Amino acid sequence: MKKIGILGSTGSIGTQTLEIVRHFRDEIQVVALAAGSNAALLEEQIREFCPRAAALWEETAAHELRERVRDLDVKILCGMDGLLEIAAMEDMEALVTAVVGMIGVRPTLEAISHGKDILLANKETLVTAGHLLMPLAREKGVSILPVDSEHSAVFQSLNGEKKNRIKKILLTASGGPFRGKKQSELEGMKAEDALRHPNWSMGRKITIDSATLVNKGLEVMEAKWLFDVSLSQIQVVVQPQSIVHSMVEYADGSVIAQLGLPDMKLPIQYALFYPDRRPMEMPSLDFYKLSQITFEKPDTETFQGLALAFEAMEAGGSMPTVYNAANEKAVSLFLKHRISFLQIPELIGDCMSRHRVIAHPDLEQILETERWTYETIAGRGI
Ligand code: NDP
Ligand code: MG
């Protein structure tokens, strides 16, 4: 029996993870669940999966949850202390990190330091603290298994190959809902337009990130940390049908790719059972019906969020944290209709240009950089 915890169990990745667990109840046991404020859904999940502990970030919601599950033998926790207690739970073997944003940094580091394998969806953590997380994982002998579809595809394409024979990682991108549009057309785009992704159904923040191509920028950094390659070895390729999930080119010119329907349950299940492949109730990819698989170069002039990610990673140190934190803030302002679509990359670029890089930031300095970025944006009166 594999014992897992899920941070972000009420979200898009969290609920899909639980859908898979439902099919493998005699093999996977959920020992802990955590979410932000959704007490009603977390109660349902607790009643169905019977974890020993559950946490909500918001205190009032945690209080409400405690009342709701008074009849059950489950410990209800709250806030960062709650996430950290779950991350360190003794009988948990693996933690699915499916919270959204940098809030995942501390619990993920805590889980690794307690020897838990990480099934990583929460890319923001790797982007901002990859330099702390990856060495710690190596030291503790912990596996970081990618859940993100592109990284799962790369991971699968690396099976049995020698790492020093990788020439290039070809990270595919759908291009998002605004592919093919120019700056002038993007100016008036509203949250409702950006939330209409052509191929994937995901949480709100990552859907906006897909529209700006910031998601791909974060994924470039995620790939660099996960696969220990240089930035020049990562190339982004637009693949509008989202069928080729990513590829690896080797020294001899061979390119190995992973293909599949765009469904996150596939990479989640692969990470849960790695290195095994279990059956999945899903239609086969029908190559007769699939009329075409096309590729394009990304338009980094229009979608500056992607170009800025390469700059942030090249600058290194605390700069990726600025890139990420500015984006998190900007996306939340955009979703509240307080800034325009094009102000998202503009705010990221502005914060980056004002930041003095800390070369090797420790955890405290990363969190301080996050605060500095938020204050810098607030200082502009937005
Ligand atoms: P969602 O917004 O759907 O879900 C976020 C989850 O995190 C919810 O359970 C939410 O709880 C919880 N949460 C939010 N804030 C806190 C907090 N402070 N403390 C504890 N829990 C919190 O996001 P997604 O599932 O779309 O994305 C999760 C992560 O996975 C992101 O990093 C994203 O980039 C990555 N990812 C997502 C993919 C997808 O298909 N969705 C694909 C690849 C990567 P509540 O419901 O109570 O607010
Ligand atoms: Mg992805």
Short mmCIF file of C-alpha atoms and ligand atoms in Angstrom, two decimals:
data_model
loop_
_atom_site.label_atom_id
_atom_site.label_comp_id
_atom_site.label_asym_id
_atom_site.label_seq_id
_atom_site.Cartn_x
_atom_site.Cartn_y
_atom_site.Cartn_z
CA MET A 1 0.00 0.00 0.00
CA LYS A 2 1.45 3.32 -1.06
CA LYS A 3 0.68 6.10 1.41
CA ILE A 4 0.34 9.57 -0.08
CA GLY A 5 -0.58 13.10 0.93
CA ILE A 6 -2.02 15.76 -1.41
CA LEU A 7 -1.45 19.48 -0.98
CA GLY A 8 -4.10 21.25 -3.05
CA SER A 9 -6.58 18.34 -3.06
CA THR A 10 -9.60 20.50 -3.99
CA GLY A 11 -8.01 21.94 -7.15
CA SER A 12 -7.75 20.73 -10.73
CA ILE A 13 -4.71 18.47 -10.20
CA GLY A 14 -5.80 17.48 -6.68
CA THR A 15 -9.26 16.25 -7.71
CA GLN A 16 -7.84 14.40 -10.74
CA THR A 17 -5.31 12.70 -8.46
CA LEU A 18 -8.16 11.54 -6.23
CA GLU A 19 -10.06 10.27 -9.30
CA ILE A 20 -7.10 7.99 -10.01
CA VAL A 21 -6.85 6.89 -6.37
CA ARG A 22 -10.53 5.87 -6.60
CA HIS A 23 -9.53 3.24 -9.19
CA PHE A 24 -6.66 1.91 -7.08
CA ARG A 25 -8.10 1.93 -3.56
CA ASP A 26 -6.34 -1.32 -2.62
CA GLU A 27 -2.95 0.06 -3.67
CA ILE A 28 -2.94 3.73 -2.70
CA GLN A 29 -3.98 5.13 0.65
CA VAL A 30 -4.48 8.85 1.19
CA VAL A 31 -3.15 9.78 4.62
CA ALA A 32 -3.39 13.58 4.37
CA LEU A 33 -5.20 16.26 2.37
CA ALA A 34 -4.79 20.03 2.31
CA ALA A 35 -6.44 22.98 0.57
CA GLY A 36 -6.90 26.72 0.85
CA SER A 37 -10.43 27.49 1.99
CA ASN A 38 -12.88 25.05 0.39
CA ALA A 39 -14.21 23.38 3.57
CA ALA A 40 -17.24 21.82 1.85
CA LEU A 41 -15.25 19.90 -0.78
CA LEU A 42 -12.53 18.95 1.68
CA GLU A 43 -15.20 17.51 3.98
CA GLU A 44 -16.49 15.36 1.10
CA GLN A 45 -12.96 14.18 0.36
CA ILE A 46 -12.30 13.38 4.03
CA ARG A 47 -15.49 11.31 4.23
CA GLU A 48 -14.57 9.40 1.07
CA PHE A 49 -10.82 8.87 1.56
CA CYS A 50 -10.51 8.84 5.39
CA PRO A 51 -7.12 10.60 5.77
CA ARG A 52 -5.60 10.82 9.26
CA ALA A 53 -5.04 14.58 8.88
CA ALA A 54 -6.34 17.45 6.77
CA ALA A 55 -5.45 21.13 6.61
CA LEU A 56 -6.97 24.36 5.38
CA TRP A 57 -4.93 27.50 4.95
CA GLU A 58 -7.63 29.88 6.16
CA GLU A 59 -8.32 29.81 9.87
CA THR A 60 -12.07 30.40 9.72
CA ALA A 61 -12.46 27.73 7.05
CA ALA A 62 -10.39 25.31 9.15
CA HIS A 63 -12.67 26.05 12.10
CA GLU A 64 -15.72 25.37 9.94
CA LEU A 65 -14.18 22.10 8.72
CA ARG A 66 -13.47 20.99 12.29
CA GLU A 67 -17.19 21.41 13.07
CA ARG A 68 -18.23 19.59 9.89
CA VAL A 69 -16.14 16.47 10.64
CA ARG A 70 -16.62 16.40 14.38
CA ASP A 71 -17.93 12.80 14.10
CA LEU A 72 -14.74 11.54 12.41
CA ASP A 73 -11.29 10.57 13.66
CA VAL A 74 -9.31 13.11 11.64
CA LYS A 75 -6.92 15.81 12.82
CA ILE A 76 -7.74 19.22 11.32
CA LEU A 77 -4.80 21.58 10.91
CA CYS A 78 -4.47 25.15 9.76
CA GLY A 79 -2.14 27.62 7.99
CA MET A 80 1.54 27.08 7.17
CA ASP A 81 2.01 25.04 10.37
CA GLY A 82 -0.65 22.68 9.11
CA LEU A 83 1.01 22.26 5.71
CA LEU A 84 4.38 21.66 7.38
CA GLU A 85 2.94 19.08 9.79
CA ILE A 86 1.40 17.20 6.87
CA ALA A 87 4.65 17.40 4.90
CA ALA A 88 6.50 15.70 7.77
CA MET A 89 3.90 13.00 8.58
CA GLU A 90 5.72 9.86 9.55
CA ASP A 91 3.85 7.19 7.60
CA MET A 92 3.46 9.22 4.38
CA GLU A 93 5.77 8.04 1.55
CA ALA A 94 4.99 10.53 -1.18
CA LEU A 95 3.53 14.01 -1.36
CA VAL A 96 1.60 15.31 -4.37
CA THR A 97 2.32 19.04 -4.47
CA ALA A 98 -0.67 20.55 -6.26
CA VAL A 99 -1.06 23.88 -4.49
CA VAL A 100 -0.79 26.89 -6.71
CA GLY A 101 2.08 29.34 -6.28
CA MET A 102 5.13 29.87 -4.09
CA ILE A 103 3.16 28.86 -1.01
CA GLY A 104 4.44 25.37 -1.84
CA VAL A 105 8.11 26.15 -1.25
CA ARG A 106 8.32 25.52 2.50
CA PRO A 107 6.11 22.39 2.66
CA THR A 108 7.96 20.85 -0.30
CA LEU A 109 11.38 21.43 1.29
CA GLU A 110 10.00 20.09 4.59
CA ALA A 111 8.70 16.92 2.91
CA ILE A 112 12.02 16.31 1.15
CA SER A 113 13.99 16.80 4.34
CA HIS A 114 11.77 14.08 5.88
CA GLY A 115 12.57 11.73 3.00
CA LYS A 116 9.23 11.90 1.13
CA ASP A 117 9.14 11.46 -2.62
CA ILE A 118 7.60 14.44 -4.38
CA LEU A 119 5.05 14.19 -7.18
CA LEU A 120 5.53 17.72 -8.37
CA ALA A 121 2.79 19.73 -10.07
CA ASN A 122 3.56 22.96 -8.19
CA LYS A 123 6.15 24.31 -10.65
CA GLU A 124 6.42 27.71 -8.92
CA THR A 125 8.30 25.98 -6.10
CA LEU A 126 10.95 24.58 -8.41
CA VAL A 127 11.26 27.88 -10.30
CA THR A 128 11.99 29.86 -7.14
CA ALA A 129 13.81 27.29 -4.98
CA GLY A 130 15.17 24.72 -7.44
CA HIS A 131 18.73 25.44 -6.28
CA LEU A 132 17.77 24.41 -2.72
CA LEU A 133 15.33 21.66 -3.57
CA MET A 134 17.30 19.56 -6.06
CA PRO A 135 20.49 19.21 -3.96
CA LEU A 136 18.39 18.43 -0.88
CA ALA A 137 16.50 15.74 -2.81
CA ARG A 138 19.81 14.19 -3.92
CA GLU A 139 21.17 14.29 -0.37
CA LYS A 140 18.02 12.64 1.04
CA GLY A 141 17.72 10.10 -1.80
CA VAL A 142 14.28 11.43 -2.65
CA SER A 143 12.68 11.24 -6.13
CA ILE A 144 11.15 14.33 -7.69
CA LEU A 145 8.62 12.93 -10.16
CA PRO A 146 7.15 15.40 -12.64
CA VAL A 147 3.38 15.72 -12.94
CA ASP A 148 3.43 18.60 -15.41
CA SER A 149 2.58 16.99 -18.77
CA GLU A 150 5.61 18.32 -20.69
CA HIS A 151 8.04 17.25 -18.00
CA SER A 152 6.39 13.87 -17.68
CA ALA A 153 6.83 13.53 -21.45
CA VAL A 154 10.52 14.41 -21.21
CA PHE A 155 10.92 12.06 -18.24
CA GLN A 156 9.29 9.24 -20.24
CA SER A 157 11.45 10.04 -23.29
CA LEU A 158 14.56 9.74 -21.10
CA ASN A 159 13.77 6.19 -20.00
CA GLY A 160 16.85 4.00 -20.40
CA GLU A 161 18.93 6.73 -22.05
CA LYS A 162 22.24 8.22 -20.94
CA LYS A 163 21.85 11.76 -19.61
CA ASN A 164 25.11 12.93 -21.15
CA ARG A 165 23.74 12.07 -24.62
CA ILE A 166 20.92 14.60 -24.46
CA LYS A 167 21.37 17.26 -27.10
CA LYS A 168 18.19 19.19 -26.60
CA ILE A 169 14.91 19.16 -24.72
CA LEU A 170 12.06 20.22 -26.99
CA LEU A 171 9.36 21.56 -24.72
CA THR A 172 6.03 21.78 -26.52
CA ALA A 173 3.42 24.49 -25.95
CA SER A 174 -0.16 24.74 -27.17
CA GLY A 175 0.27 28.47 -27.72
CA GLY A 176 -2.81 29.13 -25.56
CA PRO A 177 -6.06 30.85 -26.55
CA PHE A 178 -4.32 33.87 -28.13
CA ARG A 179 -1.92 32.05 -30.44
CA GLY A 180 -1.44 33.98 -33.68
CA LYS A 181 -2.63 37.29 -32.22
CA LYS A 182 -0.53 40.48 -32.23
CA GLN A 183 0.04 42.99 -29.39
CA SER A 184 -2.68 45.36 -30.62
CA GLU A 185 -5.25 42.55 -30.49
CA LEU A 186 -4.18 41.50 -27.00
CA GLU A 187 -4.65 44.94 -25.45
CA GLY A 188 -8.38 44.57 -24.81
CA MET A 189 -8.39 40.88 -23.81
CA LYS A 190 -10.31 40.19 -20.62
CA ALA A 191 -9.96 37.44 -18.03
CA GLU A 192 -12.98 35.64 -19.53
CA ASP A 193 -11.22 35.48 -22.93
CA ALA A 194 -7.95 34.27 -21.42
CA LEU A 195 -9.72 31.61 -19.34
CA ARG A 196 -10.95 29.87 -22.50
CA HIS A 197 -8.09 27.45 -23.16
CA PRO A 198 -8.44 25.47 -26.42
CA ASN A 199 -7.12 22.08 -25.21
CA TRP A 200 -6.68 21.86 -21.44
CA SER A 201 -9.05 22.33 -18.52
CA MET A 202 -6.99 23.65 -15.59
CA GLY A 203 -7.03 26.00 -12.57
CA ARG A 204 -7.51 29.73 -13.21
CA LYS A 205 -3.95 30.87 -12.53
CA ILE A 206 -2.24 28.37 -14.86
CA THR A 207 -4.86 29.05 -17.55
CA ILE A 208 -3.91 32.74 -17.54
CA ASP A 209 -0.23 31.72 -17.50
CA SER A 210 -0.90 29.66 -20.63
CA ALA A 211 -2.42 32.68 -22.37
CA THR A 212 0.61 34.89 -21.61
CA LEU A 213 3.11 32.03 -22.28
CA VAL A 214 4.46 32.69 -18.77
CA ASN A 215 3.49 29.08 -18.07
CA LYS A 216 5.97 27.98 -20.72
CA GLY A 217 8.58 30.29 -19.21
CA LEU A 218 8.05 28.69 -15.80
CA GLU A 219 8.26 25.28 -17.46
CA VAL A 220 11.60 26.10 -19.11
CA MET A 221 12.99 26.81 -15.64
CA GLU A 222 11.27 23.72 -14.24
CA ALA A 223 12.90 21.59 -16.97
CA LYS A 224 16.31 23.05 -16.28
CA TRP A 225 16.15 22.01 -12.64
CA LEU A 226 14.49 18.64 -13.18
CA PHE A 227 16.76 17.43 -15.96
CA ASP A 228 19.94 19.34 -15.08
CA VAL A 229 20.54 20.74 -18.57
CA SER A 230 21.74 24.17 -19.61
CA LEU A 231 19.27 26.81 -20.72
CA SER A 232 20.68 26.68 -24.28
CA GLN A 233 19.63 23.01 -24.43
CA ILE A 234 15.94 23.85 -23.99
CA GLN A 235 13.89 24.86 -26.99
CA VAL A 236 10.20 25.76 -26.92
CA VAL A 237 8.12 24.49 -29.85
CA VAL A 238 4.47 25.38 -30.36
CA GLN A 239 2.37 22.26 -31.01
CA PRO A 240 -1.19 23.61 -31.22
CA GLN A 241 -3.04 20.26 -31.00
CA SER A 242 -1.37 19.36 -27.63
CA ILE A 243 -0.75 15.78 -28.77
CA VAL A 244 3.07 15.74 -28.69
CA HIS A 245 3.66 16.51 -25.01
CA SER A 246 7.42 17.08 -25.40
CA MET A 247 10.51 15.53 -26.96
CA VAL A 248 14.19 14.85 -26.38
CA GLU A 249 16.79 15.08 -29.11
CA TYR A 250 19.88 12.91 -28.58
CA ALA A 251 23.51 13.24 -29.70
CA ASP A 252 22.89 11.11 -32.81
CA GLY A 253 19.98 13.29 -33.95
CA SER A 254 17.26 10.84 -32.88
CA VAL A 255 14.23 12.53 -31.38
CA ILE A 256 12.10 10.61 -28.87
CA ALA A 257 8.68 12.00 -28.03
CA GLN A 258 5.73 11.09 -25.84
CA LEU A 259 2.29 11.48 -27.42
CA GLY A 260 -1.17 11.22 -25.93
CA LEU A 261 -4.52 12.89 -25.53
CA PRO A 262 -4.40 16.11 -23.51
CA ASP A 263 -5.53 14.68 -20.16
CA MET A 264 -3.61 15.35 -16.94
CA LYS A 265 -4.70 12.03 -15.45
CA LEU A 266 -2.12 10.35 -17.67
CA PRO A 267 0.99 12.09 -16.24
CA ILE A 268 -0.48 12.01 -12.71
CA GLN A 269 -0.99 8.24 -12.90
CA TYR A 270 2.46 7.73 -14.41
CA ALA A 271 4.03 9.60 -11.47
CA LEU A 272 1.93 7.63 -8.95
CA PHE A 273 3.02 4.23 -10.28
CA TYR A 274 6.42 5.01 -11.82
CA PRO A 275 8.17 3.00 -13.23
CA ASP A 276 5.04 0.90 -13.90
CA ARG A 277 2.34 1.76 -16.42
CA ARG A 278 -1.17 0.91 -15.32
CA PRO A 279 -4.24 0.65 -17.52
CA MET A 280 -6.33 3.78 -17.83
CA GLU A 281 -9.92 4.15 -18.98
CA MET A 282 -9.33 6.59 -21.77
CA PRO A 283 -9.97 6.51 -25.51
CA SER A 284 -6.92 5.66 -27.64
CA LEU A 285 -5.27 8.36 -29.66
CA ASP A 286 -6.87 7.80 -33.09
CA PHE A 287 -4.28 8.57 -35.75
CA TYR A 288 -6.85 8.13 -38.54
CA LYS A 289 -9.03 10.89 -37.08
CA LEU A 290 -6.12 13.08 -36.08
CA SER A 291 -5.75 14.96 -39.34
CA GLN A 292 -2.53 16.79 -38.50
CA ILE A 293 0.18 17.42 -35.94
CA THR A 294 1.81 20.78 -36.62
CA PHE A 295 4.70 22.75 -35.14
CA GLU A 296 5.51 26.47 -34.97
CA LYS A 297 8.10 28.82 -33.53
CA PRO A 298 6.79 30.73 -30.48
CA ASP A 299 6.17 34.46 -30.99
CA THR A 300 8.30 35.92 -28.19
CA GLU A 301 7.92 39.48 -29.54
CA THR A 302 4.21 39.40 -28.80
CA PHE A 303 4.36 37.10 -25.79
CA GLN A 304 7.16 38.73 -23.84
CA GLY A 305 6.46 36.63 -20.77
CA LEU A 306 8.40 33.79 -22.40
CA ALA A 307 11.42 35.90 -23.36
CA LEU A 308 11.54 37.34 -19.82
CA ALA A 309 11.73 33.83 -18.37
CA PHE A 310 14.95 33.13 -20.28
CA GLU A 311 16.34 36.47 -19.02
CA ALA A 312 15.35 35.63 -15.44
CA MET A 313 16.97 32.22 -15.58
CA GLU A 314 20.14 33.62 -17.16
CA ALA A 315 20.39 36.24 -14.40
CA GLY A 316 19.83 33.38 -11.93
CA GLY A 317 19.86 33.65 -8.12
CA SER A 318 16.80 35.53 -6.87
CA MET A 319 15.65 36.74 -10.34
CA PRO A 320 13.40 33.74 -11.12
CA THR A 321 11.64 34.47 -7.80
CA VAL A 322 10.99 38.04 -8.96
CA TYR A 323 9.70 36.74 -12.31
CA ASN A 324 7.40 34.29 -10.57
CA ALA A 325 6.19 36.51 -7.73
CA ALA A 326 5.50 39.44 -10.07
CA ASN A 327 3.51 37.10 -12.28
CA GLU A 328 1.53 35.65 -9.36
CA LYS A 329 0.57 39.15 -8.24
CA ALA A 330 -0.12 40.40 -11.77
CA VAL A 331 -2.35 37.41 -12.58
CA SER A 332 -4.38 37.91 -9.42
CA LEU A 333 -4.81 41.62 -10.32
CA PHE A 334 -5.79 40.69 -13.89
CA LEU A 335 -8.39 38.18 -12.64
CA LYS A 336 -9.86 41.00 -10.52
CA HIS A 337 -9.98 43.24 -13.64
CA ARG A 338 -7.53 45.69 -12.03
CA ILE A 339 -4.89 45.53 -14.79
CA SER A 340 -4.94 44.75 -18.51
CA PHE A 341 -3.64 41.57 -20.12
CA LEU A 342 -0.50 43.25 -21.45
CA GLN A 343 0.27 44.72 -18.04
CA ILE A 344 1.10 41.21 -16.81
CA PRO A 345 4.43 40.92 -18.71
CA GLU A 346 4.96 44.67 -18.26
CA LEU A 347 4.85 44.32 -14.45
CA ILE A 348 7.14 41.29 -14.54
CA GLY A 349 9.69 43.16 -16.69
CA ASP A 350 9.47 46.26 -14.50
CA CYS A 351 10.11 44.32 -11.26
CA MET A 352 12.99 42.44 -12.88
CA SER A 353 14.64 45.67 -14.06
CA ARG A 354 14.47 47.13 -10.54
CA HIS A 355 15.80 44.06 -8.74
CA ARG A 356 19.33 43.65 -7.48
CA VAL A 357 20.10 39.93 -7.80
CA ILE A 358 21.06 37.87 -4.76
CA ALA A 359 23.34 35.20 -6.23
CA HIS A 360 22.57 32.25 -3.91
CA PRO A 361 19.43 33.10 -1.97
CA ASP A 362 18.55 30.93 1.01
CA LEU A 363 14.92 30.22 1.89
CA GLU A 364 14.52 33.41 3.93
CA GLN A 365 15.98 35.51 1.10
CA ILE A 366 13.63 33.88 -1.42
CA LEU A 367 10.63 34.75 0.74
CA GLU A 368 12.04 38.25 1.29
CA THR A 369 12.40 38.67 -2.49
CA GLU A 370 8.76 37.63 -2.88
CA ARG A 371 7.73 40.34 -0.35
CA TRP A 372 9.96 42.91 -2.11
CA THR A 373 8.29 42.11 -5.44
CA TYR A 374 4.78 42.52 -4.00
CA GLU A 375 5.79 45.82 -2.39
CA THR A 376 7.32 47.04 -5.66
CA ILE A 377 4.03 46.38 -7.46
CA ALA A 378 2.01 47.96 -4.63
CA GLY A 379 4.36 50.97 -4.81
CA ARG A 380 3.11 51.62 -8.34
CA GLY A 381 -0.32 52.27 -6.87
CA ILE A 382 -2.04 49.33 -8.57
P1 NDP B 1 -6.19 25.09 -8.77
O1 NDP B 1 -6.36 26.56 -8.61
O2 NDP B 1 -7.22 24.32 -9.49
O3 NDP B 1 -6.06 24.42 -7.31
C1 NDP B 1 -5.19 24.94 -6.35
C2 NDP B 1 -5.27 24.12 -5.10
O4 NDP B 1 -4.41 24.70 -4.11
C3 NDP B 1 -6.67 24.10 -4.47
O5 NDP B 1 -6.85 22.88 -3.80
C4 NDP B 1 -6.59 25.23 -3.45
O6 NDP B 1 -7.53 25.12 -2.40
C5 NDP B 1 -5.17 25.01 -2.94
N1 NDP B 1 -4.59 26.18 -2.30
C6 NDP B 1 -4.58 27.45 -2.75
N2 NDP B 1 -3.95 28.25 -1.87
C7 NDP B 1 -3.57 27.45 -0.84
C8 NDP B 1 -2.89 27.69 0.39
N3 NDP B 1 -2.49 28.90 0.73
N4 NDP B 1 -2.66 26.64 1.19
C9 NDP B 1 -3.09 25.40 0.85
N5 NDP B 1 -3.73 25.12 -0.28
C10 NDP B 1 -3.97 26.14 -1.12
O7 NDP B 1 -4.75 24.87 -9.39
P2 NDP B 1 -4.25 23.71 -10.38
O8 NDP B 1 -4.65 22.38 -9.86
O9 NDP B 1 -4.59 24.09 -11.77
O10 NDP B 1 -2.67 23.89 -10.27
C11 NDP B 1 -1.93 23.44 -9.14
C12 NDP B 1 -0.46 23.45 -9.50
O11 NDP B 1 -0.24 22.49 -10.52
C13 NDP B 1 0.03 24.79 -10.05
O12 NDP B 1 1.34 25.01 -9.63
C14 NDP B 1 -0.01 24.58 -11.55
O13 NDP B 1 0.93 25.39 -12.22
C15 NDP B 1 0.36 23.11 -11.65
N6 NDP B 1 -0.12 22.45 -12.86
C16 NDP B 1 -1.45 22.37 -13.12
C17 NDP B 1 -1.93 21.74 -14.26
C18 NDP B 1 -3.39 21.60 -14.52
O14 NDP B 1 -3.76 20.94 -15.49
N7 NDP B 1 -4.25 22.15 -13.72
C19 NDP B 1 -1.00 21.20 -15.26
C20 NDP B 1 0.38 21.28 -14.87
C21 NDP B 1 0.80 21.89 -13.72
P3 NDP B 1 -9.00 25.83 -2.47
O15 NDP B 1 -9.78 25.03 -3.45
O16 NDP B 1 -9.51 25.70 -1.09
O17 NDP B 1 -8.76 27.24 -2.89
MG MG B 2 2.51 21.94 -18.54
#
